[in-house]
Coordinates of C-alpha atoms in Angstrom, one line a residue:
G18 CA 31.2 2.5 -62.5
S19 CA 28.6 0.9 -60.3
T20 CA 31.0 0.0 -57.5
Y21 CA 32.4 3.5 -57.6
S22 CA 28.9 5.1 -57.4
S23 CA 27.8 2.7 -54.5
K24 CA 31.1 3.6 -52.7
V25 CA 30.2 7.3 -53.2
F26 CA 26.7 6.7 -52.0
R27 CA 28.0 4.8 -48.9
V28 CA 30.5 7.6 -48.0
T29 CA 27.9 10.3 -48.6
F30 CA 25.3 8.4 -46.5
L31 CA 27.8 7.8 -43.6
T32 CA 28.9 11.4 -43.7
L33 CA 25.3 12.6 -43.6
A34 CA 24.5 10.1 -40.8
V35 CA 27.5 11.2 -38.7
S36 CA 26.8 14.9 -39.3
V37 CA 23.3 14.5 -38.0
A38 CA 24.1 12.0 -35.2
V39 CA 27.0 13.9 -33.7
P40 CA 25.2 17.2 -33.0
V41 CA 22.1 15.3 -31.7
L42 CA 24.3 13.2 -29.3
G43 CA 26.3 16.3 -28.3
V44 CA 23.1 18.3 -27.6
T45 CA 21.7 15.3 -25.7
V46 CA 24.8 15.0 -23.5
L47 CA 24.9 18.7 -22.8
L48 CA 21.1 19.1 -22.1
D49 CA 20.0 18.9 -18.5
C50 CA 17.7 16.1 -17.6
P51 CA 15.0 17.1 -15.1
I52 CA 14.9 13.6 -13.6
D53 CA 17.4 11.3 -12.0
P54 CA 15.8 7.9 -12.7
Q55 CA 16.7 4.8 -10.7
P56 CA 16.5 1.3 -12.2
I57 CA 13.3 -0.4 -11.1
S58 CA 12.8 -4.1 -11.1
L59 CA 9.4 -5.2 -12.2
K60 CA 8.2 -8.8 -12.8
E61 CA 6.7 -9.7 -16.1
P62 CA 3.1 -8.4 -16.1
P63 CA 0.4 -10.9 -15.2
L64 CA -1.4 -12.6 -18.1
L65 CA -4.8 -11.0 -18.8
T66 CA -6.7 -14.2 -18.4
G67 CA -9.4 -15.5 -16.0
A68 CA -10.8 -12.7 -13.9
L69 CA -8.6 -10.3 -15.8
E70 CA -9.7 -11.3 -19.3
P71 CA -10.1 -8.2 -21.4
N72 CA -13.7 -7.1 -22.1
T73 CA -15.6 -3.8 -22.9
K74 CA -17.8 -3.8 -19.8
L75 CA -16.7 -0.2 -18.8
R76 CA -18.2 1.0 -22.1
K77 CA -21.7 0.2 -20.6
A78 CA -21.2 3.2 -18.2
E79 CA -23.1 6.4 -18.8
R80 CA -21.4 9.8 -18.8
L81 CA -23.0 12.2 -16.4
W82 CA -22.7 16.0 -16.3
E83 CA -20.5 16.0 -19.4
N84 CA -18.5 19.2 -19.9
Q85 CA -19.8 20.6 -16.6
L86 CA -16.8 19.6 -14.5
V87 CA -13.1 18.9 -15.2
G88 CA -11.2 16.0 -13.8
P89 CA -13.4 14.8 -10.9
E90 CA -10.7 12.7 -9.3
S91 CA -12.4 11.3 -6.2
I92 CA -16.1 10.9 -5.4
V93 CA -18.0 10.5 -2.1
N94 CA -21.6 10.6 -1.1
I95 CA -23.6 11.8 1.9
G96 CA -27.0 10.1 1.3
D97 CA -27.6 10.6 -2.4
V98 CA -25.7 13.9 -2.6
L99 CA -22.4 13.5 -4.4
F100 CA -19.2 15.5 -3.7
T101 CA -16.0 15.6 -5.8
G102 CA -12.9 17.8 -6.3
T103 CA -12.0 19.1 -9.8
A104 CA -8.9 20.1 -11.7
D105 CA -9.9 23.8 -11.5
G106 CA -9.5 23.7 -7.7
K107 CA -13.2 23.4 -6.8
I108 CA -15.0 21.2 -4.3
I109 CA -18.3 20.4 -5.9
K110 CA -21.7 19.2 -4.5
I111 CA -24.1 17.5 -6.9
E112 CA -27.7 17.3 -5.5
D113 CA -30.7 16.2 -7.7
G114 CA -28.5 16.6 -10.7
E115 CA -27.6 20.2 -9.9
I116 CA -23.9 21.1 -9.7
Q117 CA -22.8 23.7 -7.1
T118 CA -19.3 24.8 -6.1
I119 CA -19.2 24.8 -2.3
A120 CA -15.5 25.6 -1.6
R121 CA -12.1 26.4 -3.0
I122 CA -8.9 25.8 -1.1
G123 CA -6.6 27.7 -3.5
H124 CA -7.3 30.8 -5.5
G125 CA -7.4 31.7 -9.2
P126 CA -6.5 32.0 -12.0
C127 CA -7.2 28.3 -12.7
G128 CA -6.2 27.4 -16.3
G129 CA -3.4 25.1 -17.3
R130 CA -1.0 23.0 -15.3
E131 CA 1.2 26.0 -14.5
D132 CA -1.7 27.4 -12.4
E133 CA -2.1 24.3 -10.3
P134 CA 0.2 25.2 -7.4
T135 CA -1.9 28.4 -6.5
C136 CA -5.2 27.1 -7.8
G137 CA -5.0 23.9 -5.7
R138 CA -6.0 20.4 -6.8
P139 CA -8.4 18.5 -4.5
L140 CA -7.6 14.8 -4.9
G141 CA -8.7 12.2 -2.3
M142 CA -11.9 12.9 -0.5
R143 CA -13.7 11.1 2.4
V144 CA -16.7 11.5 4.6
G145 CA -16.0 11.7 8.3
P146 CA -18.3 10.5 11.1
N147 CA -20.2 13.8 11.5
N148 CA -20.7 14.1 7.8
T149 CA -17.8 16.4 7.4
L150 CA -15.7 16.2 4.3
F151 CA -11.9 15.4 4.6
V152 CA -10.0 16.5 1.5
A153 CA -6.4 15.9 0.4
D154 CA -5.3 18.9 -1.8
A155 CA -2.1 18.1 -3.7
Y156 CA -0.6 21.5 -3.1
Y157 CA -2.2 22.8 0.1
G158 CA -2.4 19.7 2.4
L159 CA -5.1 18.0 4.4
Y160 CA -8.4 19.9 4.9
E161 CA -11.8 19.6 6.6
V162 CA -14.7 21.1 4.7
D163 CA -18.2 21.7 5.9
P164 CA -20.5 20.3 3.2
D165 CA -23.3 22.7 4.1
T166 CA -21.4 26.0 4.5
G167 CA -18.3 25.3 2.5
E168 CA -16.2 26.5 5.4
T169 CA -12.6 25.0 5.1
K170 CA -10.2 24.3 7.9
V171 CA -6.6 23.3 7.5
L172 CA -5.5 20.1 9.4
V173 CA -2.1 19.5 8.0
S174 CA -0.5 22.3 5.9
A175 CA 1.8 21.4 3.1
K176 CA 4.0 24.2 4.2
T177 CA 4.8 22.5 7.5
P178 CA 7.7 20.0 7.2
I179 CA 7.0 16.6 8.6
E180 CA 10.1 14.9 10.1
G181 CA 12.3 17.2 8.0
Q182 CA 10.5 16.5 4.7
K183 CA 8.2 18.9 2.9
L184 CA 4.9 17.7 1.6
S185 CA 4.9 18.3 -2.1
F186 CA 2.1 16.0 -3.4
V187 CA -0.6 15.2 -0.8
N188 CA -2.7 12.6 -2.6
D189 CA -5.2 10.4 -0.9
L190 CA -6.6 9.7 2.6
T191 CA -8.7 7.2 4.6
V192 CA -10.4 7.9 7.9
T193 CA -11.2 5.7 10.8
R194 CA -14.9 5.3 11.6
D195 CA -14.5 7.3 14.8
G196 CA -12.8 10.1 12.9
R197 CA -9.8 10.0 15.2
K198 CA -7.1 8.9 12.7
I199 CA -6.5 10.0 9.1
Y200 CA -4.0 8.0 7.1
F201 CA -2.8 9.9 4.0
T202 CA -0.1 9.7 1.3
D203 CA 2.4 12.2 0.2
S204 CA 3.4 10.9 -3.2
S205 CA 6.6 12.9 -3.3
S206 CA 8.7 15.3 -1.3
K207 CA 10.4 16.3 -4.6
W208 CA 7.8 16.5 -7.3
Q209 CA 4.4 18.2 -7.4
R210 CA 1.3 16.8 -8.9
Q211 CA 1.8 18.8 -12.2
D212 CA 5.0 16.7 -12.7
Y213 CA 3.5 13.3 -11.9
L214 CA 5.0 11.8 -15.0
F215 CA 8.5 12.8 -13.7
L216 CA 7.6 11.0 -10.5
V217 CA 6.4 7.8 -12.3
M218 CA 9.6 7.7 -14.5
E219 CA 12.1 8.6 -11.8
G220 CA 10.8 6.1 -9.3
T221 CA 11.8 8.1 -6.2
D222 CA 10.2 7.0 -3.0
D223 CA 8.1 8.6 -0.3
G224 CA 5.6 7.6 2.4
L225 CA 2.4 7.0 4.3
L226 CA 1.5 9.4 7.2
E227 CA -0.9 9.4 10.0
Y228 CA -2.7 12.4 11.4
D229 CA -4.4 12.3 14.9
T230 CA -7.3 14.7 14.9
V231 CA -7.2 14.9 18.7
T232 CA -3.5 15.4 19.5
K233 CA -3.0 17.1 16.0
E234 CA 0.2 15.1 15.6
V235 CA 1.5 13.8 12.3
K236 CA 3.6 10.6 12.2
V237 CA 5.4 9.0 9.3
L238 CA 4.3 5.3 9.2
M239 CA 6.0 4.0 6.1
V240 CA 8.9 5.3 3.9
G241 CA 10.5 3.9 0.7
L242 CA 7.2 3.6 -1.2
R243 CA 7.5 4.4 -4.9
F244 CA 4.7 6.8 -5.8
P245 CA 2.4 6.1 -2.8
N246 CA -1.1 6.9 -4.1
G247 CA -4.5 5.6 -3.1
V248 CA -5.0 4.5 0.5
Q249 CA -7.8 2.5 2.2
L250 CA -8.4 1.1 5.7
S251 CA -9.6 -2.5 5.8
P252 CA -13.3 -3.1 6.8
A253 CA -12.1 -4.2 10.3
E254 CA -9.7 -1.2 10.4
D255 CA -6.8 -3.6 11.4
F256 CA -4.6 -2.6 8.5
V257 CA -4.1 0.2 5.9
L258 CA -3.6 -0.6 2.2
V259 CA -1.4 1.7 0.2
L260 CA -1.1 1.6 -3.6
E261 CA 2.4 1.9 -4.9
T262 CA 1.8 3.2 -8.4
T263 CA 5.3 2.9 -10.0
M264 CA 5.7 -0.7 -8.6
A265 CA 2.2 -1.8 -9.7
R266 CA 1.5 -3.2 -6.3
I267 CA -0.4 -2.7 -3.0
R268 CA 1.4 -2.7 0.3
R269 CA -0.3 -3.4 3.7
R270 CA 0.6 -1.6 7.0
L271 CA -0.8 -3.1 10.2
R272 CA -2.3 -0.6 12.7
C273 CA 0.0 -0.9 15.7
S274 CA -2.8 -0.9 18.3
N275 CA -4.1 -4.2 16.7
L276 CA -0.8 -6.0 16.3
L277 CA -1.3 -8.4 19.2
S278 CA -4.9 -9.3 18.3
I279 CA -4.1 -10.5 14.8
S280 CA -3.2 -14.0 13.9
F281 CA 0.6 -13.9 14.0
R282 CA 1.1 -16.6 11.3
Y283 CA -0.8 -14.7 8.7
Y284 CA 1.3 -11.6 8.9
V285 CA 4.6 -13.1 10.0
S286 CA 6.6 -12.2 6.9
G287 CA 5.5 -8.6 7.0
L288 CA 6.0 -8.1 10.8
M289 CA 9.7 -8.4 10.3
K290 CA 9.5 -5.2 8.3
G291 CA 7.8 -3.1 11.0
G292 CA 4.3 -4.5 10.4
A293 CA 4.2 -4.0 6.6
D294 CA 4.0 -6.5 3.8
V295 CA 2.9 -6.8 0.2
F296 CA -0.9 -7.3 -0.2
V297 CA -1.1 -7.6 -4.0
E298 CA 2.0 -7.6 -6.2
N299 CA 2.6 -7.3 -9.9
M300 CA -0.8 -5.8 -10.9
P301 CA -1.9 -5.6 -14.5
G302 CA -1.8 -1.8 -14.6
L303 CA -0.7 1.3 -12.6
P304 CA -3.0 1.5 -9.6
D305 CA -4.4 5.0 -8.7
N306 CA -7.2 4.9 -6.0
I307 CA -8.6 2.1 -3.9
R308 CA -12.0 2.0 -2.2
L309 CA -14.1 -0.6 -0.4
S310 CA -16.5 -2.8 -2.3
S311 CA -19.9 -3.9 -0.9
S312 CA -18.6 -7.6 -1.0
G313 CA -16.0 -6.8 1.7
G314 CA -13.2 -6.4 -0.9
Y315 CA -11.8 -3.5 -2.7
W316 CA -12.2 -1.6 -6.0
V317 CA -8.9 -0.5 -7.7
A318 CA -8.9 1.9 -10.6
M319 CA -6.0 2.0 -13.2
A320 CA -5.7 4.5 -16.1
A321 CA -2.7 2.7 -17.7
V322 CA -2.2 -1.0 -18.2
R323 CA 0.8 -3.3 -18.6
P324 CA -0.5 -5.5 -21.4
N325 CA 0.5 -9.1 -21.5
P326 CA 0.5 -10.4 -24.2
G327 CA 1.7 -7.1 -25.7
F328 CA 4.2 -4.3 -25.2
S329 CA 4.4 -2.3 -21.9
L330 CA 6.4 0.9 -22.3
L331 CA 6.7 1.3 -18.5
D332 CA 8.1 -2.2 -18.1
F333 CA 10.5 -1.7 -21.1
L334 CA 11.9 1.5 -19.6
S335 CA 11.9 0.4 -15.9
E336 CA 15.5 -1.0 -16.0
K337 CA 16.9 1.5 -18.6
P338 CA 17.4 4.8 -16.8
W339 CA 19.6 6.1 -19.6
I340 CA 16.7 5.9 -22.1
K341 CA 14.4 7.7 -19.7
R342 CA 17.1 10.5 -19.4
M343 CA 17.3 10.8 -23.2
I344 CA 13.5 11.0 -23.5
F345 CA 13.1 13.7 -20.9
K346 CA 16.1 15.7 -22.3
L347 CA 14.3 15.9 -25.6
L348 CA 10.6 15.7 -24.9
S349 CA 8.1 17.5 -22.6
Q350 CA 5.9 15.6 -20.2
E351 CA 2.9 16.4 -22.4
T352 CA 4.6 14.8 -25.4
V353 CA 5.6 11.7 -23.5
A354 CA 2.1 11.3 -22.1
K355 CA 0.8 10.9 -25.6
F356 CA 2.8 7.7 -26.0
V357 CA 1.0 6.0 -23.1
P358 CA -1.9 4.1 -24.6
K359 CA -5.3 5.1 -23.2
Y360 CA -6.8 2.1 -21.4
S361 CA -9.1 2.2 -18.4
L362 CA -9.3 -0.8 -16.1
V363 CA -11.2 -1.3 -12.8
V364 CA -10.6 -4.5 -10.8
E365 CA -12.4 -5.9 -7.8
L366 CA -10.2 -7.6 -5.2
S367 CA -11.4 -10.0 -2.5
E368 CA -10.6 -9.3 1.1
T369 CA -7.4 -11.4 0.7
G370 CA -6.3 -9.6 -2.5
S371 CA -7.3 -12.1 -5.2
Y372 CA -8.9 -10.8 -8.4
K373 CA -12.7 -11.3 -8.4
R374 CA -13.6 -9.5 -11.7
S375 CA -12.4 -6.8 -14.0
F376 CA -14.1 -4.1 -16.1
H377 CA -12.1 -2.8 -19.1
D378 CA -12.4 0.0 -21.6
P379 CA -9.6 -0.5 -24.2
N380 CA -8.6 2.8 -25.7
G381 CA -10.7 4.7 -23.1
V382 CA -13.6 5.1 -25.4
T383 CA -16.3 5.8 -22.8
V384 CA -14.3 5.9 -19.6
A385 CA -11.0 7.7 -20.0
Y386 CA -8.2 8.3 -17.5
V387 CA -10.1 6.5 -14.7
S388 CA -8.8 7.4 -11.2
E389 CA -11.3 5.9 -8.8
A390 CA -14.3 3.5 -8.5
H391 CA -16.7 4.5 -5.8
E392 CA -19.6 2.1 -5.1
H393 CA -22.9 3.6 -4.1
N394 CA -26.4 2.1 -4.3
G395 CA -25.5 -0.7 -6.8
H396 CA -23.6 1.6 -9.0
L397 CA -19.9 2.3 -9.6
Y398 CA -19.2 6.1 -9.9
L399 CA -16.0 6.4 -11.8
G400 CA -13.8 9.4 -11.2
S401 CA -11.2 10.7 -13.7
F402 CA -8.2 12.9 -13.3
R403 CA -8.7 14.5 -16.7
S404 CA -12.1 13.8 -18.2
P405 CA -14.9 16.4 -18.2
Y406 CA -17.5 14.0 -16.7
I407 CA -18.3 11.4 -14.0
C408 CA -19.2 7.9 -15.3
R409 CA -21.8 5.6 -13.7
L410 CA -21.8 1.9 -14.2
D411 CA -24.8 -0.2 -13.1
L412 CA -23.4 -3.2 -11.4
Q413 CA -26.6 -5.3 -11.9
H414 CA -26.1 -5.1 -15.7
V415 CA -22.4 -5.9 -16.3

């Protein structure tokens, strides 16, 4: 009797399994997938040792203006007055602890992610030579904002195609000291900021652009970057660094006017590719923004890490486009985002791109969703694309 009942059980179990699996597979095949992912080849993540050794130093940061601003992505200062752009489309000034909205590039309502395209989303922000603010708005383009009057002026409209490509996700910018040239990234000509997870998972490529404030011309300097994000001129302004988020690396683009004055040997491998090479490859996380450090190097903020030892979801999925397709046929971006472990990491790089030190907050306890580290007066001001506060870390006491 027992062999008969086990046979019945096996048949019943298999019948049930098939009856569940077939419709699920059928539905999965029939469902549209919003993304068309390409296989991406990443190296095994670097070991978190030496300067990258995990710690909890970011937890020493203090939260400022908690629940008074939403997602302060990028931070600049004019004297001791801070400026930032928030997820509800505002450009904000913080003086003597007081928060004031000085400008909006878009218009309301500003609620959830579906409002972003009209509300606007100020991301990268810089101070120009006449203490004017330059702002990259993900949906509207490149703007100049008067920090006193709040008057806004469009420099590059996202509506204007550049070399046949539309700007869908203007992200970060860096400005020469004389204010003549602005280098900025368009993270995607296909996806908007509200769909950044599609962009990470799809691995499509876009570029680095240059805007000349005198001639008003826009040029494409680099193409083929996978999720070009933060951008920073070197202290000598002889090259521009661009973070390539999906590839976990930093690319360097020489400024053409300086090509001849630079030691040829140092850049020879990159010059073959039109003056571009890899500055830092295979980073321990997905880099977002990059800013100068007072030591002559760079601060890089990462809101997601590639743990080693450990399991990195991004690395696991990178060469398996079919799994990515299945995931996005069945789950929303919000649901998928919940599977990405919260972990904030800020690294300081030397001028040659080696790691000097790192500040961690495993699980994002104090500093969550870090997007930028801006150094001012011995402190790191930490921006975030989602948190309702700015964090400040005292560099003397870490």
